[in-house]
Tab-separated table of C-alpha atoms and ligand atoms in Angstrom:
chain	number	residue	atom	x	y	z
S	307	MET	CA	25.343	-22.852	-9.084
S	308	LEU	CA	22.288	-21.482	-7.298
S	309	THR	CA	19.337	-23.764	-7.350
S	310	MET	CA	16.091	-22.292	-6.203
S	311	ASP	CA	14.941	-25.444	-4.382
S	312	SER	CA	17.975	-25.631	-2.102
S	313	LYS	CA	17.429	-22.096	-0.786
S	314	PRO	CA	15.514	-21.182	2.405
S	315	ALA	CA	11.756	-20.639	1.947
S	316	MET	CA	11.944	-16.935	2.867
S	317	LEU	CA	14.425	-16.163	0.070
S	318	ARG	CA	12.478	-18.265	-2.448
S	319	ILE	CA	9.199	-16.524	-1.618
S	320	ILE	CA	10.730	-13.038	-1.831
S	321	SER	CA	12.489	-13.921	-5.081
S	322	SER	CA	9.253	-15.133	-6.695
S	323	ALA	CA	7.227	-12.232	-5.270
S	324	ILE	CA	9.644	-9.753	-6.902
S	325	GLY	CA	9.213	-11.563	-10.229
S	326	VAL	CA	5.430	-11.556	-10.090
S	327	ALA	CA	5.074	-8.008	-8.667
S	328	THR	CA	7.139	-6.712	-11.585
S	329	ARG	CA	4.982	-8.582	-14.105
S	330	ALA	CA	1.763	-7.481	-12.371
S	331	GLY	CA	2.974	-3.876	-12.664
S	332	ALA	CA	3.505	-4.381	-16.409
S	333	GLU	CA	-0.039	-5.782	-16.612
S	334	VAL	CA	-1.379	-2.653	-14.867
S	335	ARG	CA	0.367	-0.474	-17.480
S	336	GLN	CA	-0.962	-2.629	-20.312
S	337	ILE	CA	-4.579	-2.403	-19.113
S	338	THR	CA	-4.194	1.348	-18.615
S	339	ARG	CA	-3.060	1.656	-22.230
S	340	THR	CA	-6.222	-0.095	-23.448
S	341	GLY	CA	-8.320	2.472	-21.568
S	342	LYS	CA	-10.784	-0.288	-20.633
S	343	LEU	CA	-10.638	-0.024	-16.859
S	344	GLY	CA	-13.900	-1.862	-16.088
S	345	ILE	CA	-14.510	0.129	-12.906
S	346	VAL	CA	-16.585	-1.474	-10.120
S	347	ASP	CA	-17.779	0.647	-7.186
S	348	LYS	CA	-17.070	-1.235	-3.914
S	349	GLY	CA	-18.236	1.505	-1.537
S	350	VAL	CA	-17.682	5.162	-0.726
S	351	CYS	CA	-14.609	6.173	-2.722
S	352	ASP	CA	-13.571	2.521	-2.980
S	353	TYR	CA	-13.072	1.177	-6.483
S	354	GLN	CA	-11.864	-1.922	-8.282
S	355	THR	CA	-10.707	-2.013	-11.911
S	356	GLU	CA	-9.708	-4.689	-14.411
S	357	ALA	CA	-6.108	-3.828	-13.502
S	358	ASP	CA	-6.763	-4.698	-9.822
S	359	ARG	CA	-8.465	-7.955	-10.828
S	360	ARG	CA	-5.864	-9.166	-13.336
S	361	ALA	CA	-2.927	-8.188	-11.157
S	362	GLN	CA	-4.391	-10.026	-8.140
S	363	ARG	CA	-5.150	-13.156	-10.172
S	364	MET	CA	-1.632	-13.127	-11.598
S	365	ILE	CA	-0.034	-12.828	-8.165
S	366	VAL	CA	-2.299	-15.379	-6.455
S	367	VAL	CA	-2.123	-17.993	-9.222
S	368	SER	CA	1.668	-17.713	-9.475
S	369	LEU	CA	2.496	-17.714	-5.762
S	370	ALA	CA	-0.114	-20.389	-4.887
S	371	LYS	CA	1.435	-22.726	-7.470
S	372	LYS	CA	4.949	-22.316	-6.090
S	373	PHE	CA	4.020	-22.065	-2.394
S	374	PRO	CA	0.815	-24.064	-1.941
S	375	LYS	CA	1.254	-24.323	1.840
S	376	SER	CA	1.432	-20.573	2.461
S	377	ILE	CA	-1.722	-18.622	3.309
S	378	ILE	CA	-2.510	-15.978	0.680
S	379	VAL	CA	-4.803	-13.039	1.472
S	380	GLY	CA	-5.716	-10.697	-1.392
S	381	GLU	CA	-7.698	-7.475	-1.244
S	382	GLU	CA	-10.107	-8.242	-4.035
S	383	ASP	CA	-12.915	-10.696	-3.509
S	384	LEU	CA	-12.564	-12.795	-6.669
S	385	VAL	CA	-14.263	-16.162	-6.763
S	386	ASP	CA	-11.917	-17.509	-9.408
S	387	ASP	CA	-8.618	-15.988	-8.358
S	388	LYS	CA	-6.895	-19.358	-7.967
S	389	LYS	CA	-8.204	-20.651	-11.294
S	390	ALA	CA	-5.287	-21.751	-13.431
S	391	ASP	CA	-4.945	-19.508	-16.454
S	392	ALA	CA	-1.738	-20.053	-18.407
S	393	SER	CA	-1.584	-16.403	-19.445
S	394	LEU	CA	-1.486	-15.351	-15.775
S	395	LEU	CA	1.104	-17.793	-14.494
S	396	VAL	CA	4.427	-16.060	-13.874
S	397	GLU	CA	7.574	-18.132	-13.366
S	398	ASP	CA	9.937	-15.116	-13.109
S	399	ALA	CA	12.059	-14.894	-9.993
S	400	ASP	CA	14.773	-12.474	-8.937
S	401	GLU	CA	18.004	-14.491	-8.777
S	402	SER	CA	19.941	-11.788	-6.889
S	403	VAL	CA	17.814	-12.405	-3.783
S	404	LEU	CA	18.944	-16.023	-3.613
S	405	SER	CA	22.552	-15.062	-2.987
S	406	GLN	CA	21.711	-12.843	0.000
S	407	THR	CA	22.750	-14.041	3.448
S	408	LEU	CA	19.498	-14.698	5.237
S	409	PRO	CA	19.389	-13.380	8.831
S	410	LYS	CA	19.380	-16.303	11.282
S	411	GLU	CA	15.851	-15.664	12.550
S	412	TYR	CA	14.388	-16.714	9.181
S	413	GLU	CA	16.494	-19.836	8.566
S	414	ASN	CA	13.865	-22.208	9.891
S	415	VAL	CA	10.791	-20.425	8.525
S	416	LYS	CA	8.847	-22.886	6.404
S	417	GLU	CA	6.481	-22.186	3.556
S	418	GLU	CA	3.518	-23.026	5.793
S	419	ASP	CA	4.607	-20.471	8.437
S	420	VAL	CA	4.141	-17.622	5.966
S	421	THR	CA	1.111	-15.460	5.164
S	422	ILE	CA	1.247	-13.408	1.968
S	423	TRP	CA	-0.728	-10.117	1.835
S	424	ILE	CA	-1.625	-8.767	-1.595
S	425	ASP	CA	-2.883	-5.360	-2.611
S	426	PRO	CA	-2.748	-5.746	-6.402
S	427	LEU	CA	-3.226	-2.032	-6.964
S	428	ASP	CA	-2.967	0.471	-4.139
S	429	GLY	CA	-4.042	4.037	-4.887
S	430	THR	CA	-7.023	3.016	-7.025
S	431	SER	CA	-8.993	6.211	-6.208
S	432	GLU	CA	-6.317	8.441	-7.761
S	433	PHE	CA	-5.819	5.946	-10.616
S	434	VAL	CA	-9.538	5.893	-11.491
S	435	LYS	CA	-9.873	9.668	-11.264
S	436	GLY	CA	-6.736	10.099	-13.390
S	437	VAL	CA	-5.235	12.338	-10.671
S	438	SER	CA	-1.904	10.538	-10.593
S	439	TYR	CA	-0.408	7.325	-11.878
S	440	GLU	CA	2.641	7.688	-9.653
S	441	HIS	CA	0.466	7.061	-6.579
S	442	VAL	CA	-0.207	3.511	-7.792
S	443	THR	CA	1.721	0.586	-6.306
S	444	VAL	CA	1.478	-3.208	-6.356
S	445	LEU	CA	2.026	-4.505	-2.823
S	446	ILE	CA	3.087	-7.977	-1.636
S	447	GLY	CA	3.768	-8.327	2.088
S	448	ILE	CA	5.039	-11.399	3.912
S	449	SER	CA	4.281	-12.058	7.564
S	450	VAL	CA	5.532	-14.714	9.974
S	451	ASP	CA	4.025	-15.278	13.448
S	452	GLY	CA	1.769	-12.256	12.969
S	453	LYS	CA	4.607	-9.854	12.154
S	454	SER	CA	5.143	-8.281	8.762
S	455	VAL	CA	8.776	-9.019	7.914
S	456	ALA	CA	9.228	-8.690	4.165
S	457	GLY	CA	7.723	-6.372	1.599
S	458	ILE	CA	7.833	-6.101	-2.170
S	459	ILE	CA	6.570	-2.929	-3.869
S	460	ASN	CA	6.269	-2.330	-7.594
S	461	GLN	CA	5.533	1.221	-8.747
S	462	PRO	CA	4.319	0.648	-12.315
S	463	PHE	CA	4.302	4.283	-13.440
S	464	TYR	CA	7.429	5.483	-11.630
S	465	GLY	CA	8.521	8.746	-13.219
S	466	GLN	CA	5.444	9.083	-15.410
S	467	LYS	CA	2.920	11.877	-14.905
S	468	VAL	CA	-0.638	11.650	-16.228
S	469	GLY	CA	-0.667	12.805	-19.847
S	470	GLU	CA	3.053	12.225	-20.338
S	471	GLU	CA	4.438	9.820	-22.891
S	472	ASP	CA	4.077	6.251	-21.716
S	473	LYS	CA	7.653	4.953	-21.628
S	474	THR	CA	8.368	3.989	-18.026
S	475	THR	CA	9.073	0.404	-17.034
S	476	GLY	CA	8.373	1.169	-13.391
S	477	ARG	CA	10.511	0.024	-10.479
S	478	THR	CA	10.418	-2.820	-7.970
S	479	MET	CA	11.720	-2.430	-4.429
S	480	TRP	CA	11.927	-4.919	-1.587
S	481	GLY	CA	13.011	-5.189	2.009
S	482	LEU	CA	13.475	-7.792	4.702
S	483	VAL	CA	13.618	-6.678	8.334
S	484	GLY	CA	17.106	-7.464	9.623
S	485	LEU	CA	18.641	-7.559	6.138
S	486	GLY	CA	17.850	-4.173	4.566
S	487	CYS	CA	16.061	-2.755	1.562
S	488	PHE	CA	16.904	-2.939	-2.123
S	489	GLY	CA	15.882	-1.102	-5.286
S	490	VAL	CA	15.320	2.121	-3.363
S	491	THR	CA	17.671	4.436	-1.475
S	492	PRO	CA	16.367	5.413	1.965
S	493	LYS	CA	16.987	9.014	2.918
S	494	LEU	CA	16.532	10.676	6.314
S	495	MET	CA	15.267	14.265	6.183
S	496	THR	CA	16.688	16.873	8.501
S	497	GLU	CA	14.440	17.436	11.495
S	498	ASP	CA	13.482	21.051	10.840
S	499	GLY	CA	10.390	21.886	8.788
S	500	LEU	CA	8.026	19.028	9.624
S	501	VAL	CA	6.467	17.428	6.507
S	502	ILE	CA	3.451	15.148	6.984
S	503	THR	CA	1.800	13.064	4.297
S	504	THR	CA	-1.779	11.832	4.498
S	505	THR	CA	-4.742	10.639	2.464
S	506	ALA	CA	-6.079	12.687	-0.435
S	507	SER	CA	-9.410	10.906	-0.769
S	508	HIS	CA	-10.335	9.340	2.610
S	509	GLY	CA	-9.908	12.284	4.970
S	510	ASN	CA	-11.933	13.001	8.121
S	511	GLU	CA	-11.974	15.157	11.242
S	512	ASN	CA	-9.824	12.831	13.364
S	513	ILE	CA	-7.060	12.820	10.758
S	514	GLU	CA	-7.192	16.614	10.516
S	515	LYS	CA	-7.077	17.033	14.316
S	516	SER	CA	-4.080	14.706	14.567
S	517	ILE	CA	-2.180	16.571	11.879
S	518	ALA	CA	-3.074	19.983	13.326
S	519	SER	CA	-1.680	18.975	16.729
S	520	LEU	CA	1.712	18.397	15.080
S	521	LYS	CA	1.781	21.929	13.599
S	522	PRO	CA	3.475	20.747	10.399
S	523	ASP	CA	5.165	23.096	7.960
S	524	LYS	CA	3.826	21.138	5.008
S	525	VAL	CA	1.098	18.523	4.430
S	526	LEU	CA	1.245	16.348	1.312
S	527	LYS	CA	-2.211	14.915	0.552
S	528	VAL	CA	-1.579	12.085	-1.881
S	529	GLY	CA	-2.990	8.665	-2.773
S	530	GLY	CA	-1.974	5.158	-1.730
S	531	ALA	CA	-0.576	3.703	1.486
S	532	GLY	CA	2.355	2.249	-0.485
S	533	HIS	CA	3.115	5.567	-2.157
S	534	LYS	CA	2.960	7.527	1.114
S	535	VAL	CA	5.346	5.116	2.825
S	536	LEU	CA	7.715	5.544	-0.150
S	537	LEU	CA	7.604	9.330	0.427
S	538	VAL	CA	8.672	8.693	4.029
S	539	LEU	CA	11.330	6.154	2.998
S	540	GLU	CA	12.853	8.429	0.359
S	541	GLY	CA	13.028	11.530	2.544
S	542	ARG	CA	10.118	13.530	1.172
S	543	ALA	CA	7.960	13.358	4.317
S	544	HIS	CA	8.823	12.762	7.968
S	545	SER	CA	5.659	10.862	8.746
S	546	TYR	CA	2.465	9.413	7.254
S	547	VAL	CA	-0.443	10.202	9.558
S	548	PHE	CA	-3.736	8.343	9.178
S	549	ALA	CA	-5.524	8.311	12.545
S	550	SER	CA	-8.541	6.518	11.138
S	551	ALA	CA	-9.935	3.138	10.197
S	552	GLY	CA	-9.999	2.428	6.441
S	553	CYS	CA	-6.568	0.992	5.633
S	554	LYS	CA	-6.393	-2.805	5.640
S	555	ARG	CA	-3.595	-5.271	6.391
S	556	TRP	CA	-2.784	-5.664	2.675
S	557	ASP	CA	-2.242	-1.885	2.484
S	558	THR	CA	0.280	-1.876	5.312
S	559	SER	CA	2.090	-5.242	5.250
S	560	ALA	CA	4.580	-4.601	2.411
S	561	PRO	CA	5.092	-0.886	3.228
S	562	GLU	CA	5.632	-1.662	6.929
S	563	ALA	CA	8.276	-4.302	6.240
S	564	ILE	CA	10.211	-2.257	3.701
S	565	LEU	CA	10.157	0.814	5.973
S	566	ARG	CA	11.256	-1.194	9.035
S	567	SER	CA	14.024	-2.842	7.021
S	568	ALA	CA	15.419	0.691	6.556
S	569	GLY	CA	15.095	1.691	10.233
S	570	GLY	CA	11.666	3.353	10.103
S	571	GLN	CA	8.472	2.383	11.885
S	572	LEU	CA	4.839	1.715	10.997
S	573	THR	CA	2.341	1.112	13.797
S	574	ASP	CA	-1.223	1.955	14.760
S	575	ALA	CA	-2.031	5.361	16.288
S	576	PHE	CA	-1.147	3.998	19.754
S	577	GLY	CA	2.357	3.011	18.658
S	578	GLN	CA	1.400	-0.675	18.806
S	579	THR	CA	2.623	-3.189	16.228
S	580	ILE	CA	-0.084	-4.275	13.788
S	581	GLU	CA	-0.827	-8.016	13.928
S	582	TYR	CA	-0.918	-9.857	10.580
S	583	LYS	CA	-2.870	-13.048	11.144
S	584	PHE	CA	-5.355	-14.939	8.999
S	585	ARG	CA	-8.956	-14.338	10.129
S	586	SER	CA	-11.836	-16.531	9.053
S	587	ASP	CA	-14.191	-13.514	9.094
S	588	GLY	CA	-11.988	-11.721	6.542
S	589	ASN	CA	-12.002	-8.501	8.603
S	590	TYR	CA	-8.560	-7.024	8.041
S	591	GLN	CA	-9.274	-3.377	8.920
S	592	ASN	CA	-6.571	-1.424	10.695
S	593	TYR	CA	-9.201	0.095	13.008
S	594	LEU	CA	-6.644	1.819	15.225
S	595	GLY	CA	-5.115	3.820	12.381
S	596	VAL	CA	-1.749	3.831	10.631
S	597	ILE	CA	1.271	5.988	11.440
S	598	ALA	CA	4.556	5.502	9.557
S	599	SER	CA	7.716	7.451	10.211
S	600	ALA	CA	11.263	7.583	8.962
S	601	SER	CA	12.819	7.125	12.416
S	602	PRO	CA	11.766	5.946	15.906
S	603	LYS	CA	12.366	9.476	17.224
S	604	ILE	CA	9.913	11.124	14.820
S	605	HIS	CA	7.515	8.245	15.321
S	606	SER	CA	7.344	8.725	19.116
S	607	LYS	CA	6.797	12.440	18.659
S	608	VAL	CA	3.881	11.838	16.260
S	609	ILE	CA	2.269	9.146	18.419
S	610	GLU	CA	2.512	11.330	21.551
S	611	SER	CA	0.893	14.277	19.817
S	612	ILE	CA	-2.250	12.442	18.680
S	613	PRO	CA	-5.074	13.905	20.769
S	614	GLN	CA	-6.577	11.600	23.409
S	615	GLU	CA	-10.104	12.220	22.074
S	616	VAL	CA	-8.956	10.896	18.669
S	617	LYS	CA	-7.455	7.791	20.290
S	618	ASP	CA	-10.611	7.217	22.353
S	619	GLY	CA	-12.711	7.557	19.202
S	620	LEU	CA	-10.624	4.975	17.327
S	621	LYS	CA	-10.808	2.486	20.228
S	622	SER	CA	-14.556	2.855	20.623
S	623	LYS	CA	-15.172	1.995	16.970
S	624	SER	CA	-12.742	-0.935	16.697
S	625	LYS	CA	-14.484	-4.197	15.868
S	626	LEU	CA	-11.514	-6.533	16.332
C	2120	LIG	P1	-5.488	6.557	0.748
C	2120	LIG	O1	-4.444	7.131	1.615
C	2120	LIG	O2	-6.791	7.288	0.842
C	2120	LIG	O3	-5.024	6.366	-0.649
C	2120	LIG	O4	-5.780	5.115	1.347
C	2120	LIG	C1	-4.763	4.138	1.465
C	2120	LIG	C2	-5.376	2.761	1.321
C	2120	LIG	O5	-6.368	2.571	2.318
C	2120	LIG	C3	-6.096	2.569	-0.023
C	2120	LIG	O6	-5.993	1.233	-0.401
C	2120	LIG	C4	-7.527	2.880	0.306
C	2120	LIG	O7	-8.409	2.212	-0.540
C	2120	LIG	C5	-7.640	2.385	1.743
C	2120	LIG	N1	-8.603	3.206	2.494
C	2120	LIG	C6	-8.328	4.203	3.358
C	2120	LIG	N2	-9.455	4.738	3.865
C	2120	LIG	C7	-10.477	4.073	3.304
C	2120	LIG	C8	-11.882	4.144	3.417
C	2120	LIG	N3	-12.456	5.033	4.220
C	2120	LIG	N4	-12.618	3.293	2.666
C	2120	LIG	C9	-12.023	2.382	1.855
C	2120	LIG	N5	-10.688	2.263	1.696
C	2120	LIG	C10	-9.924	3.081	2.417
C	2121	LIG	MG1	-4.807	-0.270	-1.040
C	2122	LIG	MG1	-6.031	-2.038	-3.875
């Protein structure tokens, strides 16, 4: 008989994160159905809705109760996000995770060694504008010693286009570096006909210059860091190119871990690993950009092709 308490912390945290990500995704669908999005403007093309707020509260309240010693960092600045609210507390956990054989390197990881990164709704721009629901994801990343190692992604509207009948139950995927990924089938594209995916709503000259230098055959401009990494993971794009500040650690933690668990890579525009550490100033910008690729070979090619002037520009504006 599997008892949750006797299992290693890493498996227990992933198991609970899958349960709460799935429920948060259902909450996002429910709020969308009501049509009362309660949009708040956080900046230039940066929005927050009631779906972002409720999903974050649900995830924070539920994980903080079970793992009080872990550090939890959420995107939304909500004064009351740890306030107990019975309707938000999720006890669901994915039992199948508990029977996985945990790679040795995680055996001694304790609850207090873990930082949990939450983007309760990634792809809000496209969600608010009604461009696409499929670009929306709920992201929970788990880092240890500054490295993102596990990621849970729920795609609440998987398979549902805007205007189509609302009948999807979404999908939840997860990965642990060294173990593999689950709930999604990674696919490597053939190397000919380079396909790049990038932002639809936060573009700029540096991103354009970086993509142009790759001479791609196709560029998919779509919303969400989580969604773009899924395109790379599932063989619909070779690489996600975002040579710009703008993405934060909660955007990249879960996608990075799930992609790496399948043999891909996600780094900054210099090919350096992104560091996931708590900061008292709350500045979690990925100033040096985000590049994610299906394989190390494609990744090196993309990193090498980013123009030096773009790299210099990113470095000069970094505030970390
Ligand atoms: P996008 O690819 O534009 O959907 O962006 C991926 C993630 O990074 C989303 O969570 C965006 O909100 C965030 N992001 C990227 N660029 C910016 C920016 N310039 N301002 C605010 N958020 C950004
Ligand atoms: Mg986001
Ligand atoms: Mg968000």
